[in-house]
PDB file of C-alpha atoms and ligand atoms in Angstrom:
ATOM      1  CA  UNK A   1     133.446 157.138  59.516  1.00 92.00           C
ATOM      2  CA  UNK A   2     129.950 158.440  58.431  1.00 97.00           C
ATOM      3  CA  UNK A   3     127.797 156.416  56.212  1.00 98.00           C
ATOM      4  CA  UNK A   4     126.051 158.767  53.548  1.00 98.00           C
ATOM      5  CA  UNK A   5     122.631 159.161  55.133  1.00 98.00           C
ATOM      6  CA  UNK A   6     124.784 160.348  58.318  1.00 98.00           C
ATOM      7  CA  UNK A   7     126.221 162.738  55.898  1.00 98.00           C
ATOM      8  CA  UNK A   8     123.056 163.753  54.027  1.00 98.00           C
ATOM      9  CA  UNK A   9     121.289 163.736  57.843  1.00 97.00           C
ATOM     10  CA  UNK A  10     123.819 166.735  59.008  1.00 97.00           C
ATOM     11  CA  UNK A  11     123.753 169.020  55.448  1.00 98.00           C
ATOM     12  CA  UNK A  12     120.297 168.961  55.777  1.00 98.00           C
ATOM     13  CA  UNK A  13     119.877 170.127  59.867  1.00 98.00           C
ATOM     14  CA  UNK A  14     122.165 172.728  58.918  1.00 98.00           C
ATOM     15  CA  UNK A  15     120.107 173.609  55.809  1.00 97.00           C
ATOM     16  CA  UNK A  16     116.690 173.470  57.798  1.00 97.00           C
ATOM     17  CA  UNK A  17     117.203 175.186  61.238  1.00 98.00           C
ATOM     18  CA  UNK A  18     115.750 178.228  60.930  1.00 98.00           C
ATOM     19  CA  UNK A  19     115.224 180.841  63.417  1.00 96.00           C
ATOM     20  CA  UNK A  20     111.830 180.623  65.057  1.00 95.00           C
ATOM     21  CA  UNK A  21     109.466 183.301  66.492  1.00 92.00           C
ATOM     22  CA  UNK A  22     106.204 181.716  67.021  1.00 93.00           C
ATOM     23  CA  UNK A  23     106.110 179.066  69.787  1.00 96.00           C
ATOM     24  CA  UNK A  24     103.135 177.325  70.867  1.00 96.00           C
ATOM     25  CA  UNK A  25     102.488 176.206  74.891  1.00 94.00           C
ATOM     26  CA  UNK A  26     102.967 172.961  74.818  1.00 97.00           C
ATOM     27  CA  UNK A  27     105.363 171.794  77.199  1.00 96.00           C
ATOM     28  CA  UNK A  28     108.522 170.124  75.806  1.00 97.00           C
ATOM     29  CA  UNK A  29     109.989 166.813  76.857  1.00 97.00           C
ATOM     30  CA  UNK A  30     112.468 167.029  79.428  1.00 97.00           C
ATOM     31  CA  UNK A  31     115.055 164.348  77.971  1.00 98.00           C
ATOM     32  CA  UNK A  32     114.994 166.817  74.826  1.00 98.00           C
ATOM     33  CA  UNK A  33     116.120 169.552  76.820  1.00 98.00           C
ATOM     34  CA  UNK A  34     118.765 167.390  78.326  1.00 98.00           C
ATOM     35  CA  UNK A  35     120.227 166.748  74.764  1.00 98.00           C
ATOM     36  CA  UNK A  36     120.358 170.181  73.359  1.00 98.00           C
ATOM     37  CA  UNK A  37     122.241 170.664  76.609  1.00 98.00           C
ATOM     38  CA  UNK A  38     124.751 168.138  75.819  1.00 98.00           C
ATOM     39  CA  UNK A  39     124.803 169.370  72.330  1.00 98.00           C
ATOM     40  CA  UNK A  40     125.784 172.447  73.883  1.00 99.00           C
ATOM     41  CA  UNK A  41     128.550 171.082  75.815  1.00 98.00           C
ATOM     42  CA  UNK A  42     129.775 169.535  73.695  1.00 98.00           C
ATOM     43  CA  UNK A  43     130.784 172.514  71.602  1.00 98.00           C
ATOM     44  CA  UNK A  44     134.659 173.608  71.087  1.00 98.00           C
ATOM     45  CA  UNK A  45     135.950 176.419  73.194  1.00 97.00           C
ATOM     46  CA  UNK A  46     139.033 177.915  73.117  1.00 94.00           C
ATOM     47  CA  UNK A  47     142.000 176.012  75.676  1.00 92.00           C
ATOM     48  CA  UNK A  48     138.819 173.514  76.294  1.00 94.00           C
ATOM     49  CA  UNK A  49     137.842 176.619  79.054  1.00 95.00           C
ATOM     50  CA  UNK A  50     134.156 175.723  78.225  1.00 97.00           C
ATOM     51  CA  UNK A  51     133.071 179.094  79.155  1.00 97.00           C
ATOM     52  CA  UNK A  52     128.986 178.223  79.354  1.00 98.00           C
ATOM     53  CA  UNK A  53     126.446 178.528  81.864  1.00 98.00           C
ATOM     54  CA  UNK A  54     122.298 177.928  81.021  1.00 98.00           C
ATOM     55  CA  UNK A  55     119.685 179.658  82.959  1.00 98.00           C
ATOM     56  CA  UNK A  56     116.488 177.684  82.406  1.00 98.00           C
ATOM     57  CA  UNK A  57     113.483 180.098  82.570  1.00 98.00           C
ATOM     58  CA  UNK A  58     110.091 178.498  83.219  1.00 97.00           C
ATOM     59  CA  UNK A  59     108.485 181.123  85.181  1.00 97.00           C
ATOM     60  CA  UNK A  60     106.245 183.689  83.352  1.00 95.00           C
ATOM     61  CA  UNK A  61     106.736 186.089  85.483  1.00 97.00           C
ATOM     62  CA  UNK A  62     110.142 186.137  84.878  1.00 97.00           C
ATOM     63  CA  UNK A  63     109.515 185.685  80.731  1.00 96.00           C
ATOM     64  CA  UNK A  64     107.633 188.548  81.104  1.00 95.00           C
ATOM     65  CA  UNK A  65     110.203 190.956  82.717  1.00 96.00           C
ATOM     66  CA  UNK A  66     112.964 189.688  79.607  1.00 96.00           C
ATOM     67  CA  UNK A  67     109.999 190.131  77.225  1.00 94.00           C
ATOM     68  CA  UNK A  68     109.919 193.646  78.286  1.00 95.00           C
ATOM     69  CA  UNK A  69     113.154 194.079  78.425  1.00 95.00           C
ATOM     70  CA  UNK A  70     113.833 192.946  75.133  1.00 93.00           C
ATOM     71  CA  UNK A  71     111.020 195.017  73.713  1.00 90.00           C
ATOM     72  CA  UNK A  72     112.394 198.327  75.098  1.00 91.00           C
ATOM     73  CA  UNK A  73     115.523 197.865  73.475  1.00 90.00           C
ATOM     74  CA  UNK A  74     113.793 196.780  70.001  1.00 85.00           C
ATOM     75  CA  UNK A  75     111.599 200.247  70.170  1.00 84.00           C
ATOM     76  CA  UNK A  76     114.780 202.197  71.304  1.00 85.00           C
ATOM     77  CA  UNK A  77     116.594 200.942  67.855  1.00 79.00           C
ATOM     78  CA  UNK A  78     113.873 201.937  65.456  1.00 77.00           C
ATOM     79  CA  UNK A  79     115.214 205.335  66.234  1.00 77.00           C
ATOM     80  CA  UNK A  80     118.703 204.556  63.702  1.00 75.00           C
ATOM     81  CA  UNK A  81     115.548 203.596  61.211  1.00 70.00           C
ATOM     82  CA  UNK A  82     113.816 207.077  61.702  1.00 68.00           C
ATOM     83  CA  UNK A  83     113.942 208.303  58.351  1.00 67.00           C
ATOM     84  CA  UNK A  84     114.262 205.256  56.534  1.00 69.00           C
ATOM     85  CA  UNK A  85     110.940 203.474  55.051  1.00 69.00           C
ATOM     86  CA  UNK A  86     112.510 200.288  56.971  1.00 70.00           C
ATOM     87  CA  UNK A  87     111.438 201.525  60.540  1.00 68.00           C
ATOM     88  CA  UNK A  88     107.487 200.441  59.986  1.00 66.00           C
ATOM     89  CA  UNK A  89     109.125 196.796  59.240  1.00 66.00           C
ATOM     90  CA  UNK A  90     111.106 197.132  61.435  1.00 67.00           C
ATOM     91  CA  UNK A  91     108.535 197.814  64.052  1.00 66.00           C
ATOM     92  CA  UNK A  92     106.353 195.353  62.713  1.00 65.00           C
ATOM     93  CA  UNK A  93     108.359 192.584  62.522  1.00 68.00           C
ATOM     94  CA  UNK A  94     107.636 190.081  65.291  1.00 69.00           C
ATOM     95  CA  UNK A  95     111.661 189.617  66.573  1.00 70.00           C
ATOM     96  CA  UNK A  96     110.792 187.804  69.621  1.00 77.00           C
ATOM     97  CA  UNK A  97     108.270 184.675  71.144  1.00 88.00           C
ATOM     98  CA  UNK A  98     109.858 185.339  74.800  1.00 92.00           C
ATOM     99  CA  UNK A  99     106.854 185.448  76.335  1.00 91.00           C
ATOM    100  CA  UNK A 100     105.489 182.610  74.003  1.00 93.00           C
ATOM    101  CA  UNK A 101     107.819 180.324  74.555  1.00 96.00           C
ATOM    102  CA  UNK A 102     107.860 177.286  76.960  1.00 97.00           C
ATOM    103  CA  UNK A 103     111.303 177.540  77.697  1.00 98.00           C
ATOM    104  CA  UNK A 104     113.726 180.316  77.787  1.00 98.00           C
ATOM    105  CA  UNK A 105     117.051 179.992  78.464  1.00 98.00           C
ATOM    106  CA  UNK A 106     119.682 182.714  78.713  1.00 98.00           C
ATOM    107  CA  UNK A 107     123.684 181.315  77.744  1.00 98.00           C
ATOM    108  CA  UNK A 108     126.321 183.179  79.524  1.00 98.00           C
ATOM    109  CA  UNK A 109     129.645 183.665  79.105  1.00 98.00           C
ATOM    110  CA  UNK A 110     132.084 183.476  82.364  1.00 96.00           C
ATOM    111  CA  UNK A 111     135.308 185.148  81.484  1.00 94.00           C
ATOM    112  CA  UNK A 112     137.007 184.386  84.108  1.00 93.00           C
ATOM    113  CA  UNK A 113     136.638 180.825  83.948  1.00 94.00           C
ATOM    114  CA  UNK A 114     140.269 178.834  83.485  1.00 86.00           C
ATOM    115  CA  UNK A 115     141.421 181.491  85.345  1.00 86.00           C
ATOM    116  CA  UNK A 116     144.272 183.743  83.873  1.00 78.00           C
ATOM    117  CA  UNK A 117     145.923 181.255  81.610  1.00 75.00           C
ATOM    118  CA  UNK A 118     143.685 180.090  79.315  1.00 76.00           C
ATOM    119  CA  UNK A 119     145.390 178.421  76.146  1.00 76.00           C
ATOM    120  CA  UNK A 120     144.947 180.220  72.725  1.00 72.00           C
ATOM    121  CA  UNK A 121     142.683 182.904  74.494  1.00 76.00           C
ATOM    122  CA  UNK A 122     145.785 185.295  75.503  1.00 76.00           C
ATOM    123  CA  UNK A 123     146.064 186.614  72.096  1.00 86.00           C
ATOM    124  CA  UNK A 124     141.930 187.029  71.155  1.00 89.00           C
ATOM    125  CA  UNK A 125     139.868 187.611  74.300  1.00 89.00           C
ATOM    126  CA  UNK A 126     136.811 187.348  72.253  1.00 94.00           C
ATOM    127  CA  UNK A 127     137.398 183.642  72.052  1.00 94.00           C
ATOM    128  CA  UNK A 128     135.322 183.229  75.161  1.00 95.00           C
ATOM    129  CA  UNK A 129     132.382 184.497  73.488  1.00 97.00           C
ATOM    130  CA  UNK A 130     132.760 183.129  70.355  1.00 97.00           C
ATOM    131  CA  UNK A 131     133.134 179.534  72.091  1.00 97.00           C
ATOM    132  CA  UNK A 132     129.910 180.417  73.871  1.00 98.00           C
ATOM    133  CA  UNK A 133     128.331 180.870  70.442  1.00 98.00           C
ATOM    134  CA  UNK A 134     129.645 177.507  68.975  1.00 98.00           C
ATOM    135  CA  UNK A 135     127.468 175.893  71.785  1.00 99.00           C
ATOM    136  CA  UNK A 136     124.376 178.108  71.045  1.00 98.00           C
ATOM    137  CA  UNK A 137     125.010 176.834  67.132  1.00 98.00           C
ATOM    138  CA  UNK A 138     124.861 173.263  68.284  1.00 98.00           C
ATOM    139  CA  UNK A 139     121.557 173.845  70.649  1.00 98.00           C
ATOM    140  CA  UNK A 140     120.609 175.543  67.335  1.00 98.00           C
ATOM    141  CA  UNK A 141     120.786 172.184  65.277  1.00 98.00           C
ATOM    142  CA  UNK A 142     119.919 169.581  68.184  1.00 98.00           C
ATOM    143  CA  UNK A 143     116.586 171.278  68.861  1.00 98.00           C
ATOM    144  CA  UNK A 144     116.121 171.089  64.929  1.00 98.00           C
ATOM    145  CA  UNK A 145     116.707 167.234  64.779  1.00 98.00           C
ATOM    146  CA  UNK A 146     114.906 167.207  68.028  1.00 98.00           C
ATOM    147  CA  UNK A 147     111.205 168.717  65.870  1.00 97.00           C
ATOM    148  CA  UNK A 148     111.749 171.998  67.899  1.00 98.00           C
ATOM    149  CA  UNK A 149     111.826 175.427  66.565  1.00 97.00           C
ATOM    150  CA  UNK A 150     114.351 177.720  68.662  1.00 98.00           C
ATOM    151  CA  UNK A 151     114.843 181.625  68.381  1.00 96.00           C
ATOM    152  CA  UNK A 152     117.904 183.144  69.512  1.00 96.00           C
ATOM    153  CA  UNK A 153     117.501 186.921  71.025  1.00 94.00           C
ATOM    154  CA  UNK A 154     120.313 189.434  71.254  1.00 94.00           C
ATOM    155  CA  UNK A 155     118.063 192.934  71.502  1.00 90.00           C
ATOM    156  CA  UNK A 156     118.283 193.636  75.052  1.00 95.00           C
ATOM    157  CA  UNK A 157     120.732 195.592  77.516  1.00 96.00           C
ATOM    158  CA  UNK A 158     122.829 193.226  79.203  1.00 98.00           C
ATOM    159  CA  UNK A 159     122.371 194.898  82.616  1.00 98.00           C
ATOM    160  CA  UNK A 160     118.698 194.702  82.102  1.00 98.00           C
ATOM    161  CA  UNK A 161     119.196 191.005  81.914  1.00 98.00           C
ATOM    162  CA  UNK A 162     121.663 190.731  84.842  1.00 98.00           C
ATOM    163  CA  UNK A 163     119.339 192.384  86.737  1.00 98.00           C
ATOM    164  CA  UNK A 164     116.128 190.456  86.220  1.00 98.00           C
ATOM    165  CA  UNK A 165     118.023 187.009  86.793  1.00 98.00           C
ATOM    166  CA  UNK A 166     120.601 187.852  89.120  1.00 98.00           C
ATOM    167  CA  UNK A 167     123.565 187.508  86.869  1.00 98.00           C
ATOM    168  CA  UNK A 168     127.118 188.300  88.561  1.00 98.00           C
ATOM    169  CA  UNK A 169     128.381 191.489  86.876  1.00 97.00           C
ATOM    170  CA  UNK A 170     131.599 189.674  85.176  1.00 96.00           C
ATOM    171  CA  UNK A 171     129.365 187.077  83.450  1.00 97.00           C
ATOM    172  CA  UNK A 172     127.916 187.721  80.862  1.00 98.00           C
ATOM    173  CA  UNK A 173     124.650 187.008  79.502  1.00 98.00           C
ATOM    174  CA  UNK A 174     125.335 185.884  75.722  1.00 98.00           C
ATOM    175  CA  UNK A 175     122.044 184.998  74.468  1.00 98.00           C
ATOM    176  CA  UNK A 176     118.477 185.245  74.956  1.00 97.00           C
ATOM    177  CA  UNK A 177     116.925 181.653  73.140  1.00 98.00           C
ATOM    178  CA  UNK A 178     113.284 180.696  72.990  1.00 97.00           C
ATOM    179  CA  UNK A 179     112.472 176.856  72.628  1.00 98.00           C
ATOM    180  CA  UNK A 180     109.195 175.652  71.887  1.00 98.00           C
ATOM    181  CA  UNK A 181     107.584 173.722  69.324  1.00 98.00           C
ATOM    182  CA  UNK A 182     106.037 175.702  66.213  1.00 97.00           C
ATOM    183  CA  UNK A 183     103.429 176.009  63.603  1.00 95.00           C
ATOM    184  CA  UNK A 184     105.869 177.969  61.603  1.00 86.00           C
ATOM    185  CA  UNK A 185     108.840 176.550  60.490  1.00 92.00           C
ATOM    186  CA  UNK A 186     109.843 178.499  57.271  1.00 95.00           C
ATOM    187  CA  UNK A 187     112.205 177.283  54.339  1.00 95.00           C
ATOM    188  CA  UNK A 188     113.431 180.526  54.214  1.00 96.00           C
ATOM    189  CA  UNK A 189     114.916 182.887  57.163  1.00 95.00           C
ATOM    190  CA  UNK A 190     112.186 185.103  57.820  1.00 90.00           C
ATOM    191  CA  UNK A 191     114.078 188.021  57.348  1.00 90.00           C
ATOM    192  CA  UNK A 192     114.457 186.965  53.433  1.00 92.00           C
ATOM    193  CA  UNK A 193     110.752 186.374  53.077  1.00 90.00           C
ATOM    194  CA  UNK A 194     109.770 189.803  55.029  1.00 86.00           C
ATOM    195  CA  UNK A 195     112.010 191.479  52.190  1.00 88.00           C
ATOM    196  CA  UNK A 196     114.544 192.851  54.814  1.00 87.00           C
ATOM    197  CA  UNK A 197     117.669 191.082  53.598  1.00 92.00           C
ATOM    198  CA  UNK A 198     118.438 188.415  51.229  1.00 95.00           C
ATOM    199  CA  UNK A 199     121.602 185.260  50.891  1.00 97.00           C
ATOM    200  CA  UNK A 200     124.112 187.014  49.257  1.00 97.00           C
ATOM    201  CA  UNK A 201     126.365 184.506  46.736  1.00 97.00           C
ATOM    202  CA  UNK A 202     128.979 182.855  48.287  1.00 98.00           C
ATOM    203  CA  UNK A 203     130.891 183.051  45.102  1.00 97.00           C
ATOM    204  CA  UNK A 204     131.544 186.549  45.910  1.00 97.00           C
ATOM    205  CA  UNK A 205     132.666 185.436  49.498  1.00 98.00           C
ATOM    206  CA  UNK A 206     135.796 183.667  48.766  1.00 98.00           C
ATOM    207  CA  UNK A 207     138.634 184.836  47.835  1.00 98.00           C
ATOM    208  CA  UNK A 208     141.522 183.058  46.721  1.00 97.00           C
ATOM    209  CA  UNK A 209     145.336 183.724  47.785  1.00 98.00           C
ATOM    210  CA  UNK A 210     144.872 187.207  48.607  1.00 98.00           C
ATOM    211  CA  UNK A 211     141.873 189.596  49.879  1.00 98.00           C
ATOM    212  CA  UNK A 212     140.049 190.669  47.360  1.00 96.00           C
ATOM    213  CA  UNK A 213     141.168 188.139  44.675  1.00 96.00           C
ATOM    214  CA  UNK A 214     138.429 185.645  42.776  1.00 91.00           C
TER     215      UNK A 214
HETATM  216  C1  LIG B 301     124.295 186.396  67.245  1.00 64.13           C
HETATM  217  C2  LIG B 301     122.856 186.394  66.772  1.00 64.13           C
HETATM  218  C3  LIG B 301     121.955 187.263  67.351  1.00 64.13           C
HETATM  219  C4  LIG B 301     120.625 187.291  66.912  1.00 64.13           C
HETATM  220  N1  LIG B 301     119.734 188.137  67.525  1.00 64.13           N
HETATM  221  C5  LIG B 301     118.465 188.181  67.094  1.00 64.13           C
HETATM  222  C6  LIG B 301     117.519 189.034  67.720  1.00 64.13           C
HETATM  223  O1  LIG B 301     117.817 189.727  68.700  1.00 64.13           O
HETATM  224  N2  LIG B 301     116.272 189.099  67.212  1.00 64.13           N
HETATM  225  C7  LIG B 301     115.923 188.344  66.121  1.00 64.13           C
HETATM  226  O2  LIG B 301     114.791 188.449  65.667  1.00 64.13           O
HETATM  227  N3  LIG B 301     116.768 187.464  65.558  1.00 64.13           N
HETATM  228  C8  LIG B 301     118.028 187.370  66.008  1.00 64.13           C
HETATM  229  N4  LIG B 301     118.893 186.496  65.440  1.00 64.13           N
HETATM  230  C9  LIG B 301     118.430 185.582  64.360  1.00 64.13           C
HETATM  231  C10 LIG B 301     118.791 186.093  62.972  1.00 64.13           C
HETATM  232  O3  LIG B 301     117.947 187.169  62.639  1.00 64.13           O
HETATM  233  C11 LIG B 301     118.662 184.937  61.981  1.00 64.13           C
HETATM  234  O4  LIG B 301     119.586 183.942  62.324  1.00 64.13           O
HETATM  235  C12 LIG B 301     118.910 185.367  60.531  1.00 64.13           C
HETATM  236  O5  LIG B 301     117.904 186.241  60.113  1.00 64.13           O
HETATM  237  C13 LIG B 301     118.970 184.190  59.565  1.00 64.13           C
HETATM  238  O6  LIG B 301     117.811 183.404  59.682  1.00 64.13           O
HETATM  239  P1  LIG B 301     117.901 181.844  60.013  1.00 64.13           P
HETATM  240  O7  LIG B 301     118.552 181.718  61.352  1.00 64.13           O
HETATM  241  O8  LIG B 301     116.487 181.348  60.010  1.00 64.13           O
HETATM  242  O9  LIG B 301     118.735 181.188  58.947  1.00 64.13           O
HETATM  243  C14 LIG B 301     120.212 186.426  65.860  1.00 64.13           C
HETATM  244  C15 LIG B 301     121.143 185.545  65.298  1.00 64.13           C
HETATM  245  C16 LIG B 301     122.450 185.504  65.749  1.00 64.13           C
HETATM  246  C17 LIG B 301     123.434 184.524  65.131  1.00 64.13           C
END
């Protein structure tokens, strides 16, 4: 069904896509956008309830308020760092291009979509969420194979984000992601290279038959 270079081609988005701070201005092609939204729906959700919306953010104004938003809640977690030589790194690290960024869209999660009887998500509830993050994975790898760097952002309060775009209080707002192009596209997450956490072996991940058995 796929000839090898298709094969080789998909191994080696999902090897390269890194997650992207630094964005520069320049503005990015609107077809683009329209296929890492289509990548997006495309994604599997649980009883097909395709739980997604996408706020496009343009306006800096508004960029600036999330920016702000998300910076609060980065300076209010350095506190569980306090007295641990990780809070200077932690401070220091850049986690966010919000306001960088040409393009910011938040990815929300409607709940209540399918109404009451959504198939398979009776027994996990969390499926709605995790469906929403199997799109955000494929905007993840389209904007790779599309030459743009994307950065996903999750350090913010959600009602600080409700409020600054309006969001209903059921939905709610997955994901913060910044799409530009970059300068920086690392081999290696940037949280390896900055020394903060490193791949651990996935040998030591599976187990076979039974928990805990190699
Ligand atoms: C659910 C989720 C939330 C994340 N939230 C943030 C965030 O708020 N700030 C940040 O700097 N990176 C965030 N990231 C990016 C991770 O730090 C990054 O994926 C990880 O360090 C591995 O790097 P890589 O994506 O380049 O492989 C998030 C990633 C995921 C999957």
């Amino acid at each position: 069904m796929f000839s090898k270079e298709e094969r080789e081609a998909i191994y080696k988005v999902i090897e390269t896509r890194r997650d992207i701070r630094s964005f520069k201005s320049d503005p990015i092609p609107i077809d683009a956008i329209g296929r890492i939204l289509e990548a997006a729906h495309h994604a599997p959700s649980v009883g097909f309830m395709q739980p997604w919306n996408f706020v496009l953010i343009e306006s800096d104004e508004v960029k600036k308020q999330l920016a702000w938003a998300a910076d609060k809640e980065r300076r209010a977690l350095t506190i569980h760092y306090e007295e641990d030589e990780r809070a200077s790194k932690f401070l220091s690290l850049k986690i966010e291009g919000l306001k960088e960024a040409p393009l910011t869209i938040c990815v929300t999660c409607d709940p209540t979509r399918g109404g009451s009887h959504v198939l398979g998500r009776n027994s996990i509830p969390e499926t709605d969420m995790m469906s929403t993050a199997c799109a955000i994975q494929n905007m993840w790898l389209a904007s790779c194979v599309e030459g743009l760097a994307m950065g996903w952002v999750s350090f913010y309060k959600k009602s600080d984000v409700r409020d600054i775009l309006v969001i209903p209080p059921h939905i709610d707002p997955v994901a913060l992601i910044s799409i530009g192009y970059t300068d920086v596209y690392p081999k290696a997450p940037i949280l390896e290279s900055a020394n903060w956490e490193k791949r651990r072996s996935l040998q030591n991940l599976i187990f076979k038959d039974k928990w805990g058995n190699k």
